mmCIF file of C-alpha atoms in Angstrom:
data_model
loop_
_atom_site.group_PDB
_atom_site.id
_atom_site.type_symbol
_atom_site.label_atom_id
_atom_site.label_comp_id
_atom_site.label_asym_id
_atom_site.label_seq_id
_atom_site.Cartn_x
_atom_site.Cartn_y
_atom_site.Cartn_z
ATOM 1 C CA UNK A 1 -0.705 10.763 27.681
ATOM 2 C CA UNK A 2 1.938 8.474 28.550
ATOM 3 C CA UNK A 3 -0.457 5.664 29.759
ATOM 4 C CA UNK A 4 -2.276 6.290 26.206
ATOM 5 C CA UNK A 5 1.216 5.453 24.364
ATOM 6 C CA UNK A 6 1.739 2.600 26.367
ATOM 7 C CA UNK A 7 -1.884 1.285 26.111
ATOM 8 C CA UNK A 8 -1.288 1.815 22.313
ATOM 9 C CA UNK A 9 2.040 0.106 21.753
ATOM 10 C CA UNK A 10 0.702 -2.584 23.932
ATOM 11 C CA UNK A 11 -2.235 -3.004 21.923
ATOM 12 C CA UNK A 12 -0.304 -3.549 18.638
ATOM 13 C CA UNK A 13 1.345 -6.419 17.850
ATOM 14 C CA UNK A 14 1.776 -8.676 14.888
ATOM 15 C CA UNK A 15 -2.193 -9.258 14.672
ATOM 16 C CA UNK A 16 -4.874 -6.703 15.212
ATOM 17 C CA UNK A 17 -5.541 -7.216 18.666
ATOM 18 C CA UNK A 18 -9.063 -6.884 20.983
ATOM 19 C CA UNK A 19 -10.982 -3.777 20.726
ATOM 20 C CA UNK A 20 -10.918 -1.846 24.054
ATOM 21 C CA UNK A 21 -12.622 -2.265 26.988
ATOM 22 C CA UNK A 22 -14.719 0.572 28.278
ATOM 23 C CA UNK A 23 -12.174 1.084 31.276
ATOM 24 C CA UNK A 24 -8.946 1.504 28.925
ATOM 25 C CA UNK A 25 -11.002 3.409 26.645
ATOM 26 C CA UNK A 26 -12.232 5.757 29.642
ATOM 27 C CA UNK A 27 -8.682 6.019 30.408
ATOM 28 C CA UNK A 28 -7.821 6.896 26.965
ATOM 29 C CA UNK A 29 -10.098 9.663 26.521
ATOM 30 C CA UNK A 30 -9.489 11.348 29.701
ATOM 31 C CA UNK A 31 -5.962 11.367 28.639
ATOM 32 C CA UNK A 32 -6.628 14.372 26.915
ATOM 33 C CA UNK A 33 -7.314 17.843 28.075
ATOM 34 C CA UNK A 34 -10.918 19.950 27.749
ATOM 35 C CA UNK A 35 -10.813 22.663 25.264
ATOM 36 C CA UNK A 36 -13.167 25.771 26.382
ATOM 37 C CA UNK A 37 -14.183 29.023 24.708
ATOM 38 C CA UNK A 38 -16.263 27.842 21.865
ATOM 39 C CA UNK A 39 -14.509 24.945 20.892
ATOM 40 C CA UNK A 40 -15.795 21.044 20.792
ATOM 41 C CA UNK A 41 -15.231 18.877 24.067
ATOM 42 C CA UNK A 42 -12.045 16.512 23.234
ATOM 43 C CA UNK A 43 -12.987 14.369 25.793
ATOM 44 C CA UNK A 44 -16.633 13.924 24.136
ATOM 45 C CA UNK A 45 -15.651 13.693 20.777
ATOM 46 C CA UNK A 46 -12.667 11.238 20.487
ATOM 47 C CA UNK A 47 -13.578 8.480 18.111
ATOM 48 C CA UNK A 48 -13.176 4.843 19.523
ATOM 49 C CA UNK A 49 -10.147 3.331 17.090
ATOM 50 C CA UNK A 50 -11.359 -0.017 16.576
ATOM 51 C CA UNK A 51 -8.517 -2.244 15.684
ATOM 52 C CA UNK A 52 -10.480 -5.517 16.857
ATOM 53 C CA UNK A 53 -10.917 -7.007 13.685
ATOM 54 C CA UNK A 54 -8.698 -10.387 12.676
ATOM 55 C CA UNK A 55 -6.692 -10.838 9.918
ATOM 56 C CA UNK A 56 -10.041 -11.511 7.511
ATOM 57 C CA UNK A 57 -12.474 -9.274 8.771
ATOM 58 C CA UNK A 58 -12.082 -6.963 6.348
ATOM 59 C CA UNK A 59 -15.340 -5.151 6.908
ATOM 60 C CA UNK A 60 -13.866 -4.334 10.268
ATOM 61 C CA UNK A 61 -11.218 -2.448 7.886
ATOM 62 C CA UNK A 62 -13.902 -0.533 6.465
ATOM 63 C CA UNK A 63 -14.863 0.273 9.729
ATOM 64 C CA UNK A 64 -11.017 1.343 11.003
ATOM 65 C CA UNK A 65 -10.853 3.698 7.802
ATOM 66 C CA UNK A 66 -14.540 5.504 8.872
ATOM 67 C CA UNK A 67 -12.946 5.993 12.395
ATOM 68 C CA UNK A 68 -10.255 7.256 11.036
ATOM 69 C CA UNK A 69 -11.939 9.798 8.850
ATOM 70 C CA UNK A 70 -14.276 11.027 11.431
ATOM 71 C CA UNK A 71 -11.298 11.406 13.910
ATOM 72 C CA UNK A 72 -9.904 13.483 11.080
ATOM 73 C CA UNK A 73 -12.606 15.964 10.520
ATOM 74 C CA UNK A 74 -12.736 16.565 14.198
ATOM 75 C CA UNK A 75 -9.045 17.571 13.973
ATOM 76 C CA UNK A 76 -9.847 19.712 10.787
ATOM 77 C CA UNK A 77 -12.926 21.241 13.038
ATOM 78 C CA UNK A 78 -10.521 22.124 15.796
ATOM 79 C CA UNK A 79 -8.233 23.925 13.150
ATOM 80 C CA UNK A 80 -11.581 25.672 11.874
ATOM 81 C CA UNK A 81 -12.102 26.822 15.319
ATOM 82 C CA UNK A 82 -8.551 27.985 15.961
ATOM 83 C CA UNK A 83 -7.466 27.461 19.801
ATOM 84 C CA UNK A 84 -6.775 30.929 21.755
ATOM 85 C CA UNK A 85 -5.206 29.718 24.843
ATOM 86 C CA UNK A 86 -2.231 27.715 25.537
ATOM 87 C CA UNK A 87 -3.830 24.672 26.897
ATOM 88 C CA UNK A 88 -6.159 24.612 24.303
ATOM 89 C CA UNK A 89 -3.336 24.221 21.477
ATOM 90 C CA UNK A 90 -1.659 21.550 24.279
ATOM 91 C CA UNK A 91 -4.932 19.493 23.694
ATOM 92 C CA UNK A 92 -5.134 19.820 19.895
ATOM 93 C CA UNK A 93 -1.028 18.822 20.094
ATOM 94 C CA UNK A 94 -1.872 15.900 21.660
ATOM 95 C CA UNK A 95 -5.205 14.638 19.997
ATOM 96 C CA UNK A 96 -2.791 15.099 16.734
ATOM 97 C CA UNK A 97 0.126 13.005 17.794
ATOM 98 C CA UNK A 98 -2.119 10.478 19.229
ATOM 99 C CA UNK A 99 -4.022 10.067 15.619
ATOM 100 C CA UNK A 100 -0.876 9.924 14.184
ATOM 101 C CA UNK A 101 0.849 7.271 15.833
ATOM 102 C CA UNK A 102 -2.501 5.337 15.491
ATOM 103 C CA UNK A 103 -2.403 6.278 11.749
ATOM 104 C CA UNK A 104 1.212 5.099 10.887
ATOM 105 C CA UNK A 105 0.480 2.199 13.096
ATOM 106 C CA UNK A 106 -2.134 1.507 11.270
ATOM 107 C CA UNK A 107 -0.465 1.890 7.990
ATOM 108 C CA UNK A 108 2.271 -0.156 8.971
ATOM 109 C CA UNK A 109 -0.331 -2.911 9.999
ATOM 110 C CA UNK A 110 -1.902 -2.896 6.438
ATOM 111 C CA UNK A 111 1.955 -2.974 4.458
ATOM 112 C CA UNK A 112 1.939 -6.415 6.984
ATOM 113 C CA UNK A 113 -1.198 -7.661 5.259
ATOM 114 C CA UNK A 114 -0.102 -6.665 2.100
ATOM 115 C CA UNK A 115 3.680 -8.938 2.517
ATOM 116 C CA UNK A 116 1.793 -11.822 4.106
ATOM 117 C CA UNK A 117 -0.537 -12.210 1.011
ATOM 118 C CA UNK A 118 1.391 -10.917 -1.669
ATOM 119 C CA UNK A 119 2.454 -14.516 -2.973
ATOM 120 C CA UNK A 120 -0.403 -16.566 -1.003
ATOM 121 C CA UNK A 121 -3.939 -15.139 -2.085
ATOM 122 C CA UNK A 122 -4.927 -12.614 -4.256
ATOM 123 C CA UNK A 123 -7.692 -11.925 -4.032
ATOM 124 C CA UNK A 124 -7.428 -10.228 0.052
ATOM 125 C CA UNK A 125 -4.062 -9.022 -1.471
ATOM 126 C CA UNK A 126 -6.262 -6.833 -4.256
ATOM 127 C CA UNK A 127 -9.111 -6.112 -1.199
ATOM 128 C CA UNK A 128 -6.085 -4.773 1.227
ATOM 129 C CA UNK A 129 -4.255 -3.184 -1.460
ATOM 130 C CA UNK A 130 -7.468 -0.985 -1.842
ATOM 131 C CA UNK A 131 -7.773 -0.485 1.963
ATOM 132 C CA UNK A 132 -3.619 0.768 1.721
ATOM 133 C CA UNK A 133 -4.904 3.733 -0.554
ATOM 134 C CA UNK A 134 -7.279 4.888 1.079
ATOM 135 C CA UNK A 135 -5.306 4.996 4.171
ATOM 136 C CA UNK A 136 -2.240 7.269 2.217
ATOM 137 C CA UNK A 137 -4.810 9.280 1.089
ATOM 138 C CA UNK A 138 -5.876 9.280 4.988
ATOM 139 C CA UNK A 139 -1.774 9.948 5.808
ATOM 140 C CA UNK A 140 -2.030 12.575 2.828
ATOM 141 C CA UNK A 141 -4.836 14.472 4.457
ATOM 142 C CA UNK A 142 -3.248 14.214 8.090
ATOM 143 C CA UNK A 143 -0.056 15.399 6.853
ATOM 144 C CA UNK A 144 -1.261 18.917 5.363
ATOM 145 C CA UNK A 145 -3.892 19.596 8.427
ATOM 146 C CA UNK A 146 -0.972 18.791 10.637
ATOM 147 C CA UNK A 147 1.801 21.250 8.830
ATOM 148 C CA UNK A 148 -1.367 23.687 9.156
ATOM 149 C CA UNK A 149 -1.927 23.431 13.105
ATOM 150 C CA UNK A 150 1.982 23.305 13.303
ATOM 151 C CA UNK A 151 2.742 26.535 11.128
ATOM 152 C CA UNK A 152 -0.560 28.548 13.218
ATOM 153 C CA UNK A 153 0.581 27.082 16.373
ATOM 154 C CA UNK A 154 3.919 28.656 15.926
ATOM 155 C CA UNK A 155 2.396 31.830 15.107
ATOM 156 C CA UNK A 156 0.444 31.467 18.576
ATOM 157 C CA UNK A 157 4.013 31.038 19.661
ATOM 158 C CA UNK A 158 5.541 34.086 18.316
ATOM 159 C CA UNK A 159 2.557 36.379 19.214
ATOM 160 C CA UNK A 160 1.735 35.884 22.650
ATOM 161 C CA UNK A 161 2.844 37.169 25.777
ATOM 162 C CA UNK A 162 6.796 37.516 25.660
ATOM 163 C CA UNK A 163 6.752 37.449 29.242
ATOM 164 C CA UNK A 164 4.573 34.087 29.572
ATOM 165 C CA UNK A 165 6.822 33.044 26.166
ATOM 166 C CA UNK A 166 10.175 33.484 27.928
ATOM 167 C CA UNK A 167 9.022 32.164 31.256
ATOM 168 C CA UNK A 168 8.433 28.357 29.474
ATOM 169 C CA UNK A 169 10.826 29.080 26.812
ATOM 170 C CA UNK A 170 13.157 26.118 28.104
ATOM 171 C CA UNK A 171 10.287 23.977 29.206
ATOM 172 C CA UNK A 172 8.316 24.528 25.345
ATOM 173 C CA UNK A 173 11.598 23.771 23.657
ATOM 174 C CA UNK A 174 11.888 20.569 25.506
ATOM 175 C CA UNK A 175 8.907 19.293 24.900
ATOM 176 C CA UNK A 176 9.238 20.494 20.977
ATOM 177 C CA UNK A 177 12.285 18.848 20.500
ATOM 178 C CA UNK A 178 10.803 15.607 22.114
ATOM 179 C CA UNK A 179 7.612 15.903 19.806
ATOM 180 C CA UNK A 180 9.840 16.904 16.981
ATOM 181 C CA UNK A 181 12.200 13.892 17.112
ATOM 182 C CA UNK A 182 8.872 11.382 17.562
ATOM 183 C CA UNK A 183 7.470 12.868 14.567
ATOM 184 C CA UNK A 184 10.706 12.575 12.665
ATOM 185 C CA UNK A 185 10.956 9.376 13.712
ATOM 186 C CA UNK A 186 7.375 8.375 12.761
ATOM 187 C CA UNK A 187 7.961 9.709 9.425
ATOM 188 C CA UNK A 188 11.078 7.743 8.518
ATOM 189 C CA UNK A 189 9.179 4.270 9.771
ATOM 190 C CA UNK A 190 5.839 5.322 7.331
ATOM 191 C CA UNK A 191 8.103 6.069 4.762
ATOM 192 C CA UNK A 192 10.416 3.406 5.409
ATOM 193 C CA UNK A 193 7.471 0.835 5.151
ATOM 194 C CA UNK A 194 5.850 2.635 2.303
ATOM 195 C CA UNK A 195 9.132 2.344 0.536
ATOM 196 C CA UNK A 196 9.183 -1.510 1.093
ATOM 197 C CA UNK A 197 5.501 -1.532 -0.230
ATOM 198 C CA UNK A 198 6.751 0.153 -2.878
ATOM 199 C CA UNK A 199 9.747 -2.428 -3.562
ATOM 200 C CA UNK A 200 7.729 -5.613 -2.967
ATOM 201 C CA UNK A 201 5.476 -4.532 -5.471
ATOM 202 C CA UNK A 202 7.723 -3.681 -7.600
ATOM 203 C CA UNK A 203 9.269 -7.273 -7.338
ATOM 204 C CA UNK A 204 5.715 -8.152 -7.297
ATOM 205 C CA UNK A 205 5.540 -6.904 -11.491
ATOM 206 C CA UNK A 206 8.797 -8.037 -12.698
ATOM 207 C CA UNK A 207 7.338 -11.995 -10.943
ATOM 208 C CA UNK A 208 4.046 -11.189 -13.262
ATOM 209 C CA UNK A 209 6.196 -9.786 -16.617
ATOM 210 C CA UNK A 210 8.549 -13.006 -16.229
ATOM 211 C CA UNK A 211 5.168 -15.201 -16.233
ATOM 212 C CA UNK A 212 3.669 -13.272 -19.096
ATOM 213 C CA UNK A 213 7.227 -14.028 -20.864
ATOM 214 C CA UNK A 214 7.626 -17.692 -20.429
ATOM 215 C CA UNK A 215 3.771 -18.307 -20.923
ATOM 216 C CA UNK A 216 4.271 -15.890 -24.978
ATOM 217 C CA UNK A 217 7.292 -18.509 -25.282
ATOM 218 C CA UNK A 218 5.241 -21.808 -24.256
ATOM 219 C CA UNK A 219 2.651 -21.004 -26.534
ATOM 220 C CA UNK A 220 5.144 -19.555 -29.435
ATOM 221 C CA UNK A 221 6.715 -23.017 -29.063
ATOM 222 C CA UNK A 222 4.015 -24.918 -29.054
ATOM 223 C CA UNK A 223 1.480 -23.552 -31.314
ATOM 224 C CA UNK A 224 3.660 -22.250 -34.012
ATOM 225 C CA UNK A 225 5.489 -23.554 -36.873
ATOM 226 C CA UNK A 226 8.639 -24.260 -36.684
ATOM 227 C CA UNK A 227 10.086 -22.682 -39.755
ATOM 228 C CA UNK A 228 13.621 -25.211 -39.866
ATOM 229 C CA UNK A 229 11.218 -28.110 -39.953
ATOM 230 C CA UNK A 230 8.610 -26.837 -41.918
ATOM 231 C CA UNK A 231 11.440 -25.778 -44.313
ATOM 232 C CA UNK A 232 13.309 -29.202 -44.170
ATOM 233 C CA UNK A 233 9.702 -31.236 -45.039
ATOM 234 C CA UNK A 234 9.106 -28.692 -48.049
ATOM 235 C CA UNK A 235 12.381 -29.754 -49.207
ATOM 236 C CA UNK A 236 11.990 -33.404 -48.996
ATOM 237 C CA UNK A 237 8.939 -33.752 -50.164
ATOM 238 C CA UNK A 238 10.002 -31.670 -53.383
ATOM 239 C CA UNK A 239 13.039 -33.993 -53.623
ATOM 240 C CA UNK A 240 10.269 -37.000 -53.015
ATOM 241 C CA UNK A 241 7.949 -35.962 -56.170
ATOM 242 C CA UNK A 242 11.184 -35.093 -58.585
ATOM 243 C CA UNK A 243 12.413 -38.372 -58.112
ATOM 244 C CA UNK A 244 9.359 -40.187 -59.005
ATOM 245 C CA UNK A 245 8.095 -37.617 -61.506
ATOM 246 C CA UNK A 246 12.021 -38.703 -62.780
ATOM 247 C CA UNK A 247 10.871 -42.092 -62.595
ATOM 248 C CA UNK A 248 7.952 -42.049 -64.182
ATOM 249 C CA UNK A 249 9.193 -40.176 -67.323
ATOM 250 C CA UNK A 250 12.244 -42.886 -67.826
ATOM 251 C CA UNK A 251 10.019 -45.838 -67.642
ATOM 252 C CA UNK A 252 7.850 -43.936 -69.990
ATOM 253 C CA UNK A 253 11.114 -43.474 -72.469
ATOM 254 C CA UNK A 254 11.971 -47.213 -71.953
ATOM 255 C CA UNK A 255 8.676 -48.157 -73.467
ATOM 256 C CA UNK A 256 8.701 -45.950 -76.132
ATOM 257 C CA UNK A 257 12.423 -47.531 -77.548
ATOM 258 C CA UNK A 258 11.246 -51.014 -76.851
ATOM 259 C CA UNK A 259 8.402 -50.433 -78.704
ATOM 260 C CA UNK A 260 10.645 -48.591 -81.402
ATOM 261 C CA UNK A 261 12.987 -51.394 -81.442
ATOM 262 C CA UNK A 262 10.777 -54.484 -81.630
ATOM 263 C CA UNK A 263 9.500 -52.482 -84.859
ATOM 264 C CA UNK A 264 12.634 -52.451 -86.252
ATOM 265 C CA UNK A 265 13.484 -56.505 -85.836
#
């Protein structure tokens, strides 16, 4: 299992890197144990992650998030078919920590997409966007089927053999605590990134209402009156035709007593 986490956090890096080769991936799948009595083969039925797709093959995306759901419904199988010996529930332990560090990895791949074309294209930043729900509805899933192998594991705990329980008491709470603190850690990176999805977004809208904003006052300025003006042009133009209405009228008068005059000499 330990090559398996090294092969993984090898394998990620700030790009997608090479699918696996069929040694590695032999390696990878005999890193996990055989389950018996009536459950499926782990060994036969681990999904190949494929995280060989570059930074715009996004139908290789498509094809990460089918892996991904597959590898989940084998997990929900297993639960289904609940494990009755202690290696058995080792091997179900494992195959879930290993698709969960490949799912936050994952996730925290995809909230890298989603910063590098936030501001630079759209149009993959709407297509991975899509990709980074279904992959929390993916984490959403995980999560519950993994509280449910957790909560019936520790009931496989707590009602087995007391003498077999005490005997790798120390050695079980060891290795609990070590998964425990992985996990916790795990969780505070997915929501960690999540939460700086959720913050570049954020910034993301208030960029997009501050554009709507100026673009309402460019066209307010532009395209509408402007009442001062329009106000001060009434004005002088009323001013305008008084004056020579005013005009008119007195040479009018002037006439009219010339005319009245000359009569009179």
């Amino acid at each position: 299992m330990d090559k398996c986490n090294e092969f993984s956090n090898n394998k990620f890096s700030n790009e997608f890197t090479n699918e696996f080769t069929n040694n590695e991936f032999s390696k990878f799948k005999n890193g996990f144990t055989t389950l018996n009595n009536g459950l499926t083969n782990i060994n036969t039925d681990v999904k190949k992650f494929n995280f060989s797709f570059g930074l715009d093959d996004f139908s290789s995306l498509g094809k990460l998030k089918n892996e991904f759901r597959e590898n989940l419904e084998i997990l929900e199988n297993y639960l289904k078919n609940e494990p009755k010996t202690e290696q058995e529930w080792e091997s179900v332990l494992n195959y879930k920590n290993n698709f969960k560090s490949r799912l936050n990895e994952a996730n925290s791949q995809v909230s890298r997409l989603l910063k590098q074309w936030m501001n630079s294209d759209s149009v993959k930043y709407l297509q991975v966007q899509r990709y980074s729900s279904i992959f929390d509805q993916l984490t959403t899933e995980f999560n519950n089927c993994s509280r449910q192998i957790d909560t019936r594991y520790q009931r496989f705990i707590l009602f087995s053999s007391p003498d077999k329980y005490y005997k790798e008491e120390n050695t079980t709470k060891i290795t609990q605590s070590g998964m425990g603190l992985v996990d916790a850690i795990m969780d505070v990176e997915s929501l960690t990134g999540q939460a700086s999805q959720n913050l570049e977004l954020l910034k993301r809208g208030n960029r997009k209402l501050l554009k709507i904003y100026n673009r309402v006052n460019t066209m307010v300025n532009k395209h509408l009156f402007d009442v001062q003006k329009l106000q001060k042009n009434i004005n002088f133009i009323m001013t305008r035709n008084r004056a020579i209405f005013s005009i008119i009228i007195g040479i009018f008068l002037f006439f009219i007593f010339c005319k009245i005059f000359l009569k009179f000499i």
